[in-house]
Structure formats: C-alpha cells, structure tokens
Amino acid sequence: MEALLASTFTVAIAEIGDKTQLLALLLAARFKNKTAIILGIFLSTLFNHFAAAWLGQWAINWVTPDVARYLVAASFFAIALWVLIPDKVDAEESRFYKMGPFVATFILFFIAEMGDKTQIATVVLSAKYDALAMVVAGTTLGMLLANVPIVIAGHFSAEKLPMKWIHRGCAILFALLGVATLIY
C-alpha cells in the first residue's frame, strides 16, 4: 500500500505544471469529447508507466542493495532539481489532431511522457518499492488526479496557479524521498 500511495502522491504533485498537464489543457481546448481525452491519458500513461516501472525493476536487479539505495536516492535528488525547471509545450497544430481526441491524446501523451520527470520518477519508484503493479497503478492514478480536472475544466489556465511555489514544494517532496531512501 505504501508503494501505491507514495507513487500516487509523488506523480500527482510532480505533474502540476508539467508539459503533459499543459498538453491536457491544449487538448481540452481543442476537442469537446472530454471522455475520449481522459481515456487517452489513462491508457497512454498506463502503457508508458508500465514500461518505465518494468525498467526500474529490471535495472535494480543488476546492482547490490547498497548501491541501489544510493542510486535511487541520487535519482530522487536529481528529480528534485529537475522539477525546478518549468516545462513548456508547443501550441502549434499537431498532425495527430486530425485522428480525433482519443488517438491524438494517446499518441501525444505517450510521446510527451518519454523521458519526462514523471516517467523517470516511475522508474525510480519502481526500483525503490519493488512493487510493479502498485507503482504503475499509483503513478497512473497520480497522472489522472493531476490531469482530469484540467480536462474537465478546459477553460482553467495552469498559469493561475502559483507555479513557482508548486515547483519548489515538489522539489522538496523529491528531496525528502531521497533522504528517506538513504535512512530506511
């Protein structure tokens, strides 16, 4: 249960102001079918984060437990610094838009998540908790918690949130996860 809760909370917070959240806002403004957008986000995240979590579990088996602990802690510290750099998303017309809201969302979210901090966090969380299903469920739920309200309230602008403080809070969260990894 700890893996599920930590993964949900971590990704939900890290996702605020992330490029995929900005992408959700653009898709909600572009398409009226909010259900298709949400389903596209869900399935894209599920596939993407499953692959990331599997990679984390596979990679952690190649190092000793002490080295793994230090690598995971260092990864959390690196993500803490990374979240201080705000993401941007291109607002230009995408060729995927003509494929409809579900396919466009699925493809664009999958691409946007490649190498994204929430994907990297999924790799690290999976390595830390060794609970693939709980981490994937948690990170997917966290992604939905952060993005579904944006899709439903498509007119809401992420610029109205105090992004500077959200990024700092998220950085503190990842740094605390790094410290907790070193202690426990």
JSON list of N, CA and C in Angstrom, two decimals, residues 51-90:
[
{"chain": "A", "resi": 51, "resn": "ALA", "atom": "N", "xyz": [5.98, 0.31, -18.75]},
{"chain": "A", "resi": 51, "resn": "ALA", "atom": "CA", "xyz": [7.31, 0.11, -19.32]},
{"chain": "A", "resi": 51, "resn": "ALA", "atom": "C", "xyz": [8.38, 0.73, -18.43]},
{"chain": "A", "resi": 52, "resn": "ALA", "atom": "N", "xyz": [8.11, 1.92, -17.90]},
{"chain": "A", "resi": 52, "resn": "ALA", "atom": "CA", "xyz": [9.08, 2.59, -17.03]},
{"chain": "A", "resi": 52, "resn": "ALA", "atom": "C", "xyz": [9.29, 1.82, -15.73]},
{"chain": "A", "resi": 53, "resn": "ALA", "atom": "N", "xyz": [8.19, 1.35, -15.13]},
{"chain": "A", "resi": 53, "resn": "ALA", "atom": "CA", "xyz": [8.28, 0.59, -13.88]},
{"chain": "A", "resi": 53, "resn": "ALA", "atom": "C", "xyz": [9.00, -0.74, -14.11]},
{"chain": "A", "resi": 54, "resn": "TRP", "atom": "N", "xyz": [8.72, -1.37, -15.21]},
{"chain": "A", "resi": 54, "resn": "TRP", "atom": "CA", "xyz": [9.40, -2.63, -15.53]},
{"chain": "A", "resi": 54, "resn": "TRP", "atom": "C", "xyz": [10.91, -2.38, -15.68]},
{"chain": "A", "resi": 55, "resn": "LEU", "atom": "N", "xyz": [11.27, -1.29, -16.34]},
{"chain": "A", "resi": 55, "resn": "LEU", "atom": "CA", "xyz": [12.67, -0.94, -16.50]},
{"chain": "A", "resi": 55, "resn": "LEU", "atom": "C", "xyz": [13.33, -0.71, -15.13]},
{"chain": "A", "resi": 56, "resn": "GLY", "atom": "N", "xyz": [12.64, -0.02, -14.24]},
{"chain": "A", "resi": 56, "resn": "GLY", "atom": "CA", "xyz": [13.16, 0.21, -12.90]},
{"chain": "A", "resi": 56, "resn": "GLY", "atom": "C", "xyz": [13.39, -1.08, -12.15]},
{"chain": "A", "resi": 57, "resn": "GLN", "atom": "N", "xyz": [12.44, -2.01, -12.25]},
{"chain": "A", "resi": 57, "resn": "GLN", "atom": "CA", "xyz": [12.59, -3.30, -11.58]},
{"chain": "A", "resi": 57, "resn": "GLN", "atom": "C", "xyz": [13.72, -4.12, -12.19]},
{"chain": "A", "resi": 58, "resn": "TRP", "atom": "N", "xyz": [13.84, -4.09, -13.49]},
{"chain": "A", "resi": 58, "resn": "TRP", "atom": "CA", "xyz": [14.88, -4.84, -14.17]},
{"chain": "A", "resi": 58, "resn": "TRP", "atom": "C", "xyz": [16.26, -4.27, -13.82]},
{"chain": "A", "resi": 59, "resn": "ALA", "atom": "N", "xyz": [16.40, -2.95, -13.88]},
{"chain": "A", "resi": 59, "resn": "ALA", "atom": "CA", "xyz": [17.69, -2.31, -13.66]},
{"chain": "A", "resi": 59, "resn": "ALA", "atom": "C", "xyz": [18.19, -2.49, -12.23]},
{"chain": "A", "resi": 60, "resn": "ILE", "atom": "N", "xyz": [17.30, -2.46, -11.28]},
{"chain": "A", "resi": 60, "resn": "ILE", "atom": "CA", "xyz": [17.70, -2.54, -9.88]},
{"chain": "A", "resi": 60, "resn": "ILE", "atom": "C", "xyz": [18.28, -3.91, -9.53]},
{"chain": "A", "resi": 61, "resn": "ASN", "atom": "N", "xyz": [17.95, -4.92, -10.32]},
{"chain": "A", "resi": 61, "resn": "ASN", "atom": "CA", "xyz": [18.48, -6.26, -10.08]},
{"chain": "A", "resi": 61, "resn": "ASN", "atom": "C", "xyz": [19.94, -6.42, -10.49]},
{"chain": "A", "resi": 62, "resn": "TRP", "atom": "N", "xyz": [20.49, -5.44, -11.16]},
{"chain": "A", "resi": 62, "resn": "TRP", "atom": "CA", "xyz": [21.85, -5.51, -11.64]},
{"chain": "A", "resi": 62, "resn": "TRP", "atom": "C", "xyz": [22.87, -4.91, -10.67]},
{"chain": "A", "resi": 63, "resn": "VAL", "atom": "N", "xyz": [22.41, -4.36, -9.59]},
{"chain": "A", "resi": 63, "resn": "VAL", "atom": "CA", "xyz": [23.32, -3.74, -8.62]},
{"chain": "A", "resi": 63, "resn": "VAL", "atom": "C", "xyz": [23.05, -4.28, -7.23]},
{"chain": "A", "resi": 64, "resn": "THR", "atom": "N", "xyz": [24.02, -4.10, -6.36]},
{"chain": "A", "resi": 64, "resn": "THR", "atom": "CA", "xyz": [23.86, -4.56, -4.97]},
{"chain": "A", "resi": 64, "resn": "THR", "atom": "C", "xyz": [22.82, -3.69, -4.27]},
{"chain": "A", "resi": 65, "resn": "PRO", "atom": "N", "xyz": [22.22, -4.18, -3.19]},
{"chain": "A", "resi": 65, "resn": "PRO", "atom": "CA", "xyz": [21.21, -3.38, -2.47]},
{"chain": "A", "resi": 65, "resn": "PRO", "atom": "C", "xyz": [21.73, -2.03, -1.98]},
{"chain": "A", "resi": 66, "resn": "ASP", "atom": "N", "xyz": [22.97, -1.96, -1.52]},
{"chain": "A", "resi": 66, "resn": "ASP", "atom": "CA", "xyz": [23.51, -0.68, -1.06]},
{"chain": "A", "resi": 66, "resn": "ASP", "atom": "C", "xyz": [23.69, 0.30, -2.22]},
{"chain": "A", "resi": 67, "resn": "VAL", "atom": "N", "xyz": [24.24, -0.19, -3.32]},
{"chain": "A", "resi": 67, "resn": "VAL", "atom": "CA", "xyz": [24.41, 0.66, -4.50]},
{"chain": "A", "resi": 67, "resn": "VAL", "atom": "C", "xyz": [23.04, 1.10, -5.01]},
{"chain": "A", "resi": 68, "resn": "ALA", "atom": "N", "xyz": [22.09, 0.19, -5.03]},
{"chain": "A", "resi": 68, "resn": "ALA", "atom": "CA", "xyz": [20.73, 0.51, -5.48]},
{"chain": "A", "resi": 68, "resn": "ALA", "atom": "C", "xyz": [20.13, 1.62, -4.63]},
{"chain": "A", "resi": 69, "resn": "ARG", "atom": "N", "xyz": [20.31, 1.52, -3.32]},
{"chain": "A", "resi": 69, "resn": "ARG", "atom": "CA", "xyz": [19.75, 2.53, -2.42]},
{"chain": "A", "resi": 69, "resn": "ARG", "atom": "C", "xyz": [20.34, 3.90, -2.73]},
{"chain": "A", "resi": 70, "resn": "TYR", "atom": "N", "xyz": [21.66, 3.97, -2.94]},
{"chain": "A", "resi": 70, "resn": "TYR", "atom": "CA", "xyz": [22.30, 5.25, -3.25]},
{"chain": "A", "resi": 70, "resn": "TYR", "atom": "C", "xyz": [21.89, 5.77, -4.63]},
{"chain": "A", "resi": 71, "resn": "LEU", "atom": "N", "xyz": [21.74, 4.88, -5.59]},
{"chain": "A", "resi": 71, "resn": "LEU", "atom": "CA", "xyz": [21.29, 5.30, -6.92]},
{"chain": "A", "resi": 71, "resn": "LEU", "atom": "C", "xyz": [19.86, 5.85, -6.88]},
{"chain": "A", "resi": 72, "resn": "VAL", "atom": "N", "xyz": [18.99, 5.16, -6.16]},
{"chain": "A", "resi": 72, "resn": "VAL", "atom": "CA", "xyz": [17.61, 5.62, -6.05]},
{"chain": "A", "resi": 72, "resn": "VAL", "atom": "C", "xyz": [17.57, 6.97, -5.33]},
{"chain": "A", "resi": 73, "resn": "ALA", "atom": "N", "xyz": [18.31, 7.10, -4.24]},
{"chain": "A", "resi": 73, "resn": "ALA", "atom": "CA", "xyz": [18.34, 8.37, -3.51]},
{"chain": "A", "resi": 73, "resn": "ALA", "atom": "C", "xyz": [18.88, 9.48, -4.40]},
{"chain": "A", "resi": 74, "resn": "ALA", "atom": "N", "xyz": [19.97, 9.22, -5.12]},
{"chain": "A", "resi": 74, "resn": "ALA", "atom": "CA", "xyz": [20.54, 10.22, -6.02]},
{"chain": "A", "resi": 74, "resn": "ALA", "atom": "C", "xyz": [19.55, 10.60, -7.12]},
{"chain": "A", "resi": 75, "resn": "SER", "atom": "N", "xyz": [18.79, 9.62, -7.60]},
{"chain": "A", "resi": 75, "resn": "SER", "atom": "CA", "xyz": [17.78, 9.89, -8.63]},
{"chain": "A", "resi": 75, "resn": "SER", "atom": "C", "xyz": [16.69, 10.81, -8.09]},
{"chain": "A", "resi": 76, "resn": "PHE", "atom": "N", "xyz": [16.25, 10.58, -6.85]},
{"chain": "A", "resi": 76, "resn": "PHE", "atom": "CA", "xyz": [15.25, 11.46, -6.24]},
{"chain": "A", "resi": 76, "resn": "PHE", "atom": "C", "xyz": [15.80, 12.88, -6.11]},
{"chain": "A", "resi": 77, "resn": "PHE", "atom": "N", "xyz": [17.07, 13.02, -5.69]},
{"chain": "A", "resi": 77, "resn": "PHE", "atom": "CA", "xyz": [17.67, 14.35, -5.58]},
{"chain": "A", "resi": 77, "resn": "PHE", "atom": "C", "xyz": [17.77, 15.02, -6.95]},
{"chain": "A", "resi": 78, "resn": "ALA", "atom": "N", "xyz": [18.12, 14.26, -7.98]},
{"chain": "A", "resi": 78, "resn": "ALA", "atom": "CA", "xyz": [18.21, 14.81, -9.33]},
{"chain": "A", "resi": 78, "resn": "ALA", "atom": "C", "xyz": [16.83, 15.28, -9.82]},
{"chain": "A", "resi": 79, "resn": "ILE", "atom": "N", "xyz": [15.80, 14.49, -9.55]},
{"chain": "A", "resi": 79, "resn": "ILE", "atom": "CA", "xyz": [14.45, 14.89, -9.95]},
{"chain": "A", "resi": 79, "resn": "ILE", "atom": "C", "xyz": [14.03, 16.13, -9.18]},
{"chain": "A", "resi": 80, "resn": "ALA", "atom": "N", "xyz": [14.44, 16.23, -7.91]},
{"chain": "A", "resi": 80, "resn": "ALA", "atom": "CA", "xyz": [14.12, 17.43, -7.10]},
{"chain": "A", "resi": 80, "resn": "ALA", "atom": "C", "xyz": [14.66, 18.68, -7.78]},
{"chain": "A", "resi": 81, "resn": "LEU", "atom": "N", "xyz": [15.87, 18.60, -8.31]},
{"chain": "A", "resi": 81, "resn": "LEU", "atom": "CA", "xyz": [16.43, 19.75, -9.02]},
{"chain": "A", "resi": 81, "resn": "LEU", "atom": "C", "xyz": [15.74, 19.97, -10.36]},
{"chain": "A", "resi": 82, "resn": "TRP", "atom": "N", "xyz": [15.42, 18.89, -11.04]},
{"chain": "A", "resi": 82, "resn": "TRP", "atom": "CA", "xyz": [14.80, 18.96, -12.36]},
{"chain": "A", "resi": 82, "resn": "TRP", "atom": "C", "xyz": [13.44, 19.65, -12.31]},
{"chain": "A", "resi": 83, "resn": "VAL", "atom": "N", "xyz": [12.65, 19.39, -11.27]},
{"chain": "A", "resi": 83, "resn": "VAL", "atom": "CA", "xyz": [11.30, 19.98, -11.23]},
{"chain": "A", "resi": 83, "resn": "VAL", "atom": "C", "xyz": [11.33, 21.48, -11.02]},
{"chain": "A", "resi": 84, "resn": "LEU", "atom": "N", "xyz": [12.48, 22.02, -10.66]},
{"chain": "A", "resi": 84, "resn": "LEU", "atom": "CA", "xyz": [12.58, 23.47, -10.51]},
{"chain": "A", "resi": 84, "resn": "LEU", "atom": "C", "xyz": [12.62, 24.19, -11.86]},
{"chain": "A", "resi": 85, "resn": "ILE", "atom": "N", "xyz": [12.81, 23.40, -12.94]},
{"chain": "A", "resi": 85, "resn": "ILE", "atom": "CA", "xyz": [12.84, 23.97, -14.28]},
{"chain": "A", "resi": 85, "resn": "ILE", "atom": "C", "xyz": [11.47, 23.76, -14.92]},
{"chain": "A", "resi": 86, "resn": "PRO", "atom": "N", "xyz": [10.69, 24.83, -15.13]},
{"chain": "A", "resi": 86, "resn": "PRO", "atom": "CA", "xyz": [9.34, 24.69, -15.68]},
{"chain": "A", "resi": 86, "resn": "PRO", "atom": "C", "xyz": [9.34, 24.11, -17.10]},
{"chain": "A", "resi": 87, "resn": "ASP", "atom": "N", "xyz": [8.33, 23.29, -17.39]},
{"chain": "A", "resi": 87, "resn": "ASP", "atom": "CA", "xyz": [8.17, 22.71, -18.71]},
{"chain": "A", "resi": 87, "resn": "ASP", "atom": "C", "xyz": [7.37, 23.62, -19.61]},
{"chain": "A", "resi": 88, "resn": "LYS", "atom": "N", "xyz": [7.57, 23.44, -20.91]},
{"chain": "A", "resi": 88, "resn": "LYS", "atom": "CA", "xyz": [6.78, 24.16, -21.92]},
{"chain": "A", "resi": 88, "resn": "LYS", "atom": "C", "xyz": [6.29, 23.13, -22.92]},
{"chain": "A", "resi": 89, "resn": "VAL", "atom": "N", "xyz": [5.18, 23.43, -23.57]},
{"chain": "A", "resi": 89, "resn": "VAL", "atom": "CA", "xyz": [4.67, 22.55, -24.61]},
{"chain": "A", "resi": 89, "resn": "VAL", "atom": "C", "xyz": [4.36, 23.41, -25.83]},
{"chain": "A", "resi": 90, "resn": "ASP", "atom": "N", "xyz": [4.66, 22.92, -27.00]},
{"chain": "A", "resi": 90, "resn": "ASP", "atom": "CA", "xyz": [4.38, 23.66, -28.23]},
{"chain": "A", "resi": 90, "resn": "ASP", "atom": "C", "xyz": [2.88, 23.70, -28.48]}
]
